[in-house]
Short mmCIF file of C-alpha atoms (C1' of nucleotides) in Angstrom, two decimals:
data_model
loop_
_atom_site.label_atom_id
_atom_site.label_comp_id
_atom_site.label_asym_id
_atom_site.label_seq_id
_atom_site.Cartn_x
_atom_site.Cartn_y
_atom_site.Cartn_z
CA MET A 1 4.54 70.12 120.67
CA GLY A 2 1.72 72.45 121.59
CA VAL A 3 0.22 74.97 119.25
CA ASP A 4 2.38 76.18 116.43
CA ILE A 5 1.64 79.84 116.00
CA SER A 6 5.21 80.83 115.09
CA ASP A 7 3.88 82.26 111.81
CA LEU A 8 1.66 84.64 113.60
CA VAL A 9 3.96 86.01 116.26
CA GLU A 10 6.99 88.24 116.25
CA ALA A 11 9.75 87.62 118.76
CA ARG A 12 12.32 90.13 120.00
CA LYS A 13 15.80 88.74 120.20
CA VAL A 14 17.62 89.46 123.48
CA ALA A 15 20.95 88.56 124.93
CA LEU A 16 20.98 86.34 127.98
CA ALA A 17 22.64 89.04 129.98
CA ASP A 18 19.58 91.34 129.28
CA LEU A 19 17.55 88.94 131.51
CA SER A 20 19.75 89.46 134.57
CA GLY A 21 17.82 90.43 137.65
CA ARG A 22 14.62 88.86 136.34
CA SER A 23 12.78 85.84 137.54
CA ILE A 24 11.63 83.35 135.04
CA ALA A 25 9.23 80.38 135.37
CA ILE A 26 10.50 77.57 133.36
CA ASP A 27 8.42 74.85 131.89
CA ALA A 28 10.22 71.89 133.54
CA PHE A 29 8.89 69.07 131.40
CA ASN A 30 9.55 70.92 128.15
CA THR A 31 13.16 71.70 129.30
CA LEU A 32 13.93 68.18 130.59
CA TYR A 33 12.60 66.58 127.42
CA GLN A 34 14.81 68.91 125.42
CA PHE A 35 17.94 67.73 127.50
CA LEU A 36 16.86 64.08 127.19
CA SER A 37 16.59 64.31 123.51
CA MET A 38 19.60 66.40 122.76
CA ILE A 39 22.27 65.12 125.24
CA ARG A 40 23.45 62.00 123.46
CA GLN A 41 26.47 60.38 121.97
CA PRO A 42 26.79 60.22 118.20
CA ASP A 43 25.08 56.81 118.06
CA GLY A 44 22.16 58.12 120.10
CA THR A 45 23.02 56.71 123.40
CA PRO A 46 22.16 59.14 126.32
CA LEU A 47 24.60 59.90 129.17
CA MET A 48 24.29 57.26 131.93
CA ASP A 49 25.62 56.84 135.50
CA ARG A 50 27.55 53.81 136.62
CA ASP A 51 24.40 51.87 137.22
CA GLY A 52 23.07 52.49 133.70
CA ARG A 53 20.51 55.09 134.72
CA VAL A 54 20.09 58.01 132.12
CA THR A 55 21.61 61.21 133.37
CA SER A 56 21.25 63.57 130.34
CA HIS A 57 18.40 65.49 132.05
CA LEU A 58 20.58 66.14 135.15
CA SER A 59 23.59 67.27 133.04
CA GLY A 60 21.45 69.75 131.24
CA LEU A 61 19.49 70.95 134.26
CA PHE A 62 22.75 71.37 136.35
CA TYR A 63 24.86 73.36 133.75
CA ARG A 64 21.98 75.53 132.55
CA SER A 65 20.55 76.31 136.06
CA ALA A 66 24.00 77.06 137.42
CA ALA A 67 24.72 79.46 134.43
CA LEU A 68 21.29 81.21 134.89
CA LEU A 69 22.11 81.79 138.60
CA GLU A 70 25.55 83.13 137.66
CA LEU A 71 23.89 85.56 135.28
CA GLY A 72 21.73 86.82 138.14
CA ILE A 73 18.54 85.28 136.46
CA LYS A 74 16.19 83.70 139.01
CA PRO A 75 14.73 80.50 137.70
CA VAL A 76 11.71 78.61 139.08
CA TYR A 77 10.85 75.25 137.63
CA VAL A 78 7.13 74.43 137.08
CA PHE A 79 6.34 70.75 136.61
CA ASP A 80 3.25 69.24 135.06
CA GLY A 81 0.65 67.68 137.18
CA LYS A 82 -2.36 65.59 136.06
CA PRO A 83 -3.10 66.32 132.46
CA PRO A 84 -6.58 67.21 131.24
CA GLU A 85 -8.65 64.34 130.02
CA LEU A 86 -8.69 65.73 126.53
CA LYS A 87 -5.01 65.30 126.28
CA ARG A 88 -5.11 61.56 126.57
CA LYS A 89 -5.11 61.12 122.75
CA THR A 90 -2.07 63.24 122.28
CA ILE A 91 -0.25 61.46 125.05
CA GLU A 92 -1.02 58.10 123.45
CA GLU A 93 0.07 59.33 120.03
CA ARG A 94 3.35 60.58 121.46
CA ARG A 95 3.88 57.26 123.30
CA ALA A 96 3.34 55.30 119.94
CA ALA A 97 5.69 57.74 118.13
CA LYS A 98 8.41 57.06 120.70
CA GLU A 99 8.07 53.23 120.32
CA GLU A 100 8.23 53.62 116.54
CA ALA A 101 11.40 55.91 116.79
CA GLU A 102 12.93 53.18 119.18
CA ARG A 103 12.56 50.68 116.48
CA GLU A 104 13.90 52.97 113.86
CA TRP A 105 16.87 53.87 116.03
CA LYS A 106 17.81 50.19 116.48
CA LYS A 107 17.42 49.66 112.79
CA ALA A 108 19.63 52.60 111.84
CA LEU A 109 22.29 51.18 114.23
CA VAL A 110 22.30 47.81 112.61
CA GLU A 111 22.68 49.42 109.27
CA GLY A 112 25.46 51.55 110.73
CA ASP A 113 23.81 54.87 109.89
CA LEU A 114 24.88 57.03 112.73
CA LYS A 115 23.25 60.16 111.64
CA ARG A 116 19.92 58.53 111.31
CA ALA A 117 20.44 56.73 114.61
CA LEU A 118 21.07 60.03 116.41
CA SER A 119 17.98 61.63 114.73
CA LYS A 120 15.74 58.74 115.71
CA ALA A 121 17.11 58.32 119.18
CA SER A 122 16.39 62.03 119.96
CA ARG A 123 12.65 61.18 119.45
CA THR A 124 12.69 58.42 122.06
CA ALA A 125 13.14 60.65 125.05
CA LYS A 126 11.16 59.34 128.08
CA LEU A 127 10.88 61.18 131.42
CA ASP A 128 10.00 58.77 134.27
CA SER A 129 9.07 59.55 137.93
CA ASP A 130 12.47 58.70 139.27
CA MET A 131 13.93 61.21 136.72
CA ILE A 132 11.51 63.85 138.05
CA GLU A 133 12.47 63.09 141.71
CA GLU A 134 16.22 63.33 140.94
CA SER A 135 15.63 66.67 139.23
CA LEU A 136 13.71 67.93 142.22
CA SER A 137 16.55 66.83 144.55
CA LEU A 138 19.05 68.70 142.40
CA LEU A 139 16.96 71.87 142.33
CA ASP A 140 16.63 71.70 146.11
CA ALA A 141 20.40 71.44 146.51
CA LEU A 142 20.91 74.35 144.09
CA GLY A 143 18.41 76.48 146.17
CA ILE A 144 16.09 76.91 143.12
CA PRO A 145 12.28 76.70 143.88
CA TRP A 146 10.09 74.47 141.96
CA ILE A 147 6.31 73.91 141.79
CA ARG A 148 4.11 71.04 140.82
CA ALA A 149 1.24 72.35 138.87
CA PRO A 150 -2.18 70.92 139.62
CA SER A 151 -2.53 70.27 135.88
CA GLU A 152 -0.62 71.78 132.88
CA GLY A 153 2.68 73.35 133.80
CA GLU A 154 2.33 76.00 131.06
CA ALA A 155 -1.01 77.07 132.67
CA GLN A 156 0.51 77.36 136.11
CA MET A 157 3.63 79.25 134.75
CA SER A 158 1.40 81.64 132.89
CA HIS A 159 -0.69 82.23 136.04
CA MET A 160 2.40 83.22 137.89
CA VAL A 161 3.56 85.68 135.16
CA ARG A 162 0.02 87.19 134.98
CA LYS A 163 0.09 87.76 138.77
CA GLY A 164 3.50 89.47 138.53
CA ASP A 165 5.20 86.93 140.72
CA VAL A 166 7.70 86.27 137.99
CA TRP A 167 8.61 88.30 134.92
CA ALA A 168 8.28 85.71 132.17
CA GLY A 169 7.57 82.13 131.43
CA ALA A 170 10.09 80.03 129.49
CA SER A 171 9.21 77.25 127.11
CA GLN A 172 9.71 76.21 123.49
CA ASP A 173 6.05 75.83 123.14
CA PHE A 174 3.76 78.74 122.42
CA ASP A 175 0.93 77.68 124.79
CA ALA A 176 1.83 79.94 127.40
CA ILE A 177 0.75 82.83 125.16
CA LEU A 178 -2.71 81.18 124.84
CA PHE A 179 -2.71 80.59 128.61
CA GLY A 180 -2.32 84.47 128.86
CA ALA A 181 1.33 84.88 130.05
CA PRO A 182 2.33 88.51 129.28
CA ASN A 183 5.85 87.55 128.54
CA LEU A 184 7.28 84.27 127.10
CA VAL A 185 10.94 83.47 126.56
CA ARG A 186 11.93 81.07 123.96
CA ASN A 187 15.49 79.59 123.34
CA LEU A 188 16.58 80.12 126.87
CA THR A 189 19.94 78.55 126.13
CA LEU A 190 23.46 79.41 127.09
CA ALA A 191 25.30 78.68 123.85
CA GLY A 192 24.36 80.91 120.91
CA LYS A 193 24.47 77.90 118.55
CA ARG A 194 22.45 74.86 118.10
CA ARG A 195 23.40 71.80 116.06
CA LEU A 196 20.77 70.69 113.57
CA PRO A 197 20.14 67.11 112.78
CA SER A 198 21.91 67.62 109.61
CA GLY A 199 25.01 68.48 111.59
CA LYS A 200 25.11 72.19 110.63
CA THR A 201 25.06 74.86 113.27
CA VAL A 202 22.64 77.76 113.49
CA ASP A 203 22.69 80.78 115.66
CA VAL A 204 19.98 80.76 118.29
CA SER A 205 19.55 83.51 120.97
CA PRO A 206 16.97 83.78 123.54
CA GLU A 207 13.81 85.66 122.30
CA VAL A 208 10.92 87.40 124.03
CA ILE A 209 7.35 87.24 122.85
CA GLU A 210 4.96 89.63 124.41
CA LEU A 211 1.18 88.74 124.45
CA ALA A 212 0.06 92.39 124.23
CA ASP A 213 2.27 92.77 121.12
CA VAL A 214 0.87 89.59 119.57
CA LEU A 215 -2.67 90.70 120.07
CA SER A 216 -2.18 94.28 118.85
CA ARG A 217 -0.40 93.21 115.69
CA LEU A 218 -3.07 90.62 114.81
CA GLU A 219 -5.85 92.86 116.11
CA VAL A 220 -7.62 90.02 117.95
CA SER A 221 -8.44 89.32 121.57
CA ARG A 222 -6.90 86.40 123.45
CA GLU A 223 -10.18 84.62 123.19
CA GLN A 224 -9.91 84.81 119.37
CA LEU A 225 -6.32 83.64 119.36
CA VAL A 226 -7.47 80.60 121.38
CA ASP A 227 -10.20 80.04 118.81
CA MET A 228 -7.71 80.17 116.08
CA ALA A 229 -5.47 77.65 117.81
CA ILE A 230 -8.43 75.31 118.19
CA LEU A 231 -9.00 75.43 114.44
CA MET A 232 -5.27 74.68 113.86
CA GLY A 233 -5.17 71.87 116.45
CA THR A 234 -3.90 71.89 120.08
CA ASP A 235 -2.68 69.22 122.44
CA PHE A 236 -6.45 68.91 123.47
CA ASN A 237 -8.15 68.68 120.11
CA ASP A 238 -7.42 67.67 116.46
CA GLY A 239 -7.34 70.73 114.10
CA VAL A 240 -9.62 71.11 111.08
CA ARG A 241 -8.05 69.47 108.03
CA GLY A 242 -6.55 72.01 105.68
CA ILE A 243 -6.55 74.81 108.19
CA GLY A 244 -3.25 76.33 109.31
CA PRO A 245 -2.27 79.64 110.87
CA LYS A 246 -3.26 81.65 107.87
CA LYS A 247 -6.77 80.32 107.20
CA ALA A 248 -7.53 80.21 110.99
CA TYR A 249 -6.58 83.86 111.29
CA ALA A 250 -8.56 84.76 108.17
CA LEU A 251 -11.64 82.93 109.46
CA ILE A 252 -11.65 84.41 112.98
CA LYS A 253 -10.92 87.91 111.63
CA ARG A 254 -13.79 87.60 109.14
CA LEU A 255 -16.38 85.95 111.49
CA GLY A 256 -15.20 86.69 115.03
CA SER A 257 -15.53 83.45 116.88
CA LEU A 258 -16.00 79.75 116.60
CA GLU A 259 -19.70 80.06 117.11
CA ASP A 260 -19.83 82.28 114.13
CA VAL A 261 -17.61 79.97 112.12
CA ARG A 262 -19.93 77.05 113.00
CA ALA A 263 -22.96 79.08 112.10
CA GLU A 264 -21.71 79.87 108.69
CA GLY A 265 -21.55 76.21 108.11
CA LYS A 266 -18.55 75.99 105.78
CA VAL A 267 -15.99 74.75 108.30
CA LEU A 268 -16.61 71.83 110.73
CA VAL A 269 -15.64 73.27 114.09
CA PRO A 270 -14.38 70.71 116.57
CA ASP A 271 -17.21 69.42 118.89
CA GLU A 272 -15.22 69.82 122.05
CA PHE A 273 -14.28 73.49 121.24
CA GLU A 274 -15.86 74.95 124.36
CA GLU A 275 -14.02 72.57 126.62
CA VAL A 276 -10.70 73.39 124.99
CA ARG A 277 -11.45 77.06 125.35
CA ARG A 278 -11.94 76.57 129.13
CA ILE A 279 -8.62 74.75 129.35
CA PHE A 280 -6.78 77.83 128.01
CA LEU A 281 -9.01 80.55 129.49
CA GLU A 282 -9.84 79.21 132.91
CA PRO A 283 -7.09 76.58 133.52
CA GLU A 284 -6.62 74.65 136.87
CA VAL A 285 -3.90 76.52 138.64
CA THR A 286 -2.86 77.16 142.23
CA ASP A 287 -1.81 80.17 144.30
CA VAL A 288 -0.10 77.89 146.89
CA TYR A 289 3.60 78.28 146.23
CA SER A 290 6.45 80.27 147.63
CA LEU A 291 9.34 81.66 145.49
CA GLU A 292 12.54 81.66 147.50
CA TRP A 293 16.03 81.28 146.13
CA ASP A 294 18.26 79.78 148.72
CA MET A 295 22.00 79.51 148.98
CA VAL A 296 23.56 76.69 146.99
CA ASP A 297 24.14 73.62 149.13
CA HIS A 298 27.45 72.55 147.69
CA GLU A 299 27.64 69.25 149.50
CA GLY A 300 24.10 68.45 148.56
CA VAL A 301 24.74 69.06 144.92
CA ARG A 302 27.85 66.83 145.09
CA LYS A 303 25.76 64.10 146.63
CA VAL A 304 23.22 64.12 143.93
CA MET A 305 25.51 64.63 140.93
CA CYS A 306 28.72 62.83 141.91
CA ASP A 307 27.79 60.22 144.51
CA LYS A 308 24.48 59.13 143.12
CA HIS A 309 25.08 59.78 139.41
CA SER A 310 28.69 59.52 138.68
CA PHE A 311 29.44 63.12 137.51
CA SER A 312 33.01 64.27 137.87
CA VAL A 313 33.68 66.14 141.04
CA ASP A 314 36.07 68.44 139.48
CA ARG A 315 33.57 69.56 136.73
CA ILE A 316 30.75 70.08 139.31
CA ASP A 317 33.07 71.94 141.71
CA ALA A 318 34.25 74.20 138.89
CA VAL A 319 30.74 75.30 137.96
CA LEU A 320 29.59 75.71 141.61
CA ALA A 321 32.67 77.88 142.41
CA LYS A 322 31.57 80.31 139.76
CA VAL A 323 28.01 80.37 141.15
CA LEU A 324 29.18 80.81 144.64
CA ALA A 325 31.45 83.68 143.64
CA LYS A 326 28.48 85.33 142.09
CA SER A 327 26.19 84.91 145.13
CA ASP A 328 28.99 86.11 147.47
CA ALA A 329 29.32 89.16 145.24
CA SER A 330 25.57 89.94 145.45
CA ALA A 331 25.58 89.24 149.16
CA GLN A 332 28.33 91.78 149.54
CA ARG A 333 26.50 94.26 147.35
CA SER A 334 23.28 94.06 149.49
CA LEU A 335 25.55 94.43 152.61
CA ASP A 336 27.17 97.48 151.16
CA SER A 337 23.76 99.05 150.41
CA TRP A 338 23.10 99.13 154.25
CA SER A 339 26.14 101.24 154.92
"C1'" DC B 1 22.29 70.25 125.79
"C1'" DT B 2 27.08 72.52 127.90
"C1'" DT B 3 31.94 72.10 128.49
"C1'" DC B 4 36.59 71.18 127.29
"C1'" DA B 5 40.62 70.80 124.28
"C1'" DT B 6 42.70 71.97 120.16
"C1'" DA B 7 43.30 74.48 115.97
"C1'" DA B 8 43.21 78.32 112.95
"C1'" DT C 1 40.04 85.61 119.98
"C1'" DT C 2 36.87 82.53 117.44
"C1'" DA C 3 35.60 78.20 115.24
"C1'" DT C 4 35.27 73.32 115.37
"C1'" DG C 5 34.90 68.66 117.14
"C1'" DA C 6 34.81 65.34 120.92
"C1'" DA C 7 33.52 64.31 125.38
"C1'" DG C 8 30.57 64.24 129.11
"C1'" DG C 9 28.07 59.82 132.46
#
DNA sequence: CTTCATAA
DNA sequence: TTATGAAGG
């Protein structure tokens, strides 16, 4: 979820190939949830290994990561740590929504309504600690670095972009903008198309959102953008009833800050606004990490994907062959540059 | 989601 | 070559 400021920002469409040579910190939870909700059979059943364990997240993580490497894009996955206390309510609401979706999925199946079944199933995605561990093993085997954030993954990712250790953060959520990431990539997907719940396909291409561009267009500071988000509602507070992006923008433009909005007395500013501000402006992050992209451990990938999780050896090998060809080529280029 | 096979 | 649908685990 996160904050929906899509109406307030402009994104620049890019081709995946334009991102070649860049390092990108990817919001791991956001990405894995995407895979878990989308990679399903027509009745909503996720992919599973021979032991009945869900493998949709591994399928997505493997094919996408391999393709990024092949394109010369250097991914680092950033996992969430302990959520801020203020997120508790959001987490509980999501859990309840998943249970409800689970019931509706089963109901739709009984009624034989496959379209509705798939749509409901996609909202039941759950990421457990085993799935996270499996994902980390796969990334290790692929030679892709990962980081466990002390708290919010998006905060950690944004911190790394701010420091210049990576070029951009990647997530479907806009929160990285509020956390101060200078560059955010959305729709970091391979296929240029996405199937909607309706069954229709729409073109989607990666897009870049620049924090500086957002702020200069709106003529606000990041602090003011965060204040707008608090009025609209974030993962850490309920928004003010009746206030969306337009009204939040108008209010902050006219009055300047939440203190001033409160002083005017017309809008009931959320009580916890100062704490939510601190989450976005002074988040808990770490500088203890190393970004190293290693050689792909072919045998290791096979172990995780094929031995443990029933993926086809042929398919895995075919993808790895392309990645290895690419890394051999770059190794050759760097050797050439010495001569 | 990405890949694969098949059709236009 | 591009579009579409089924399969993948």
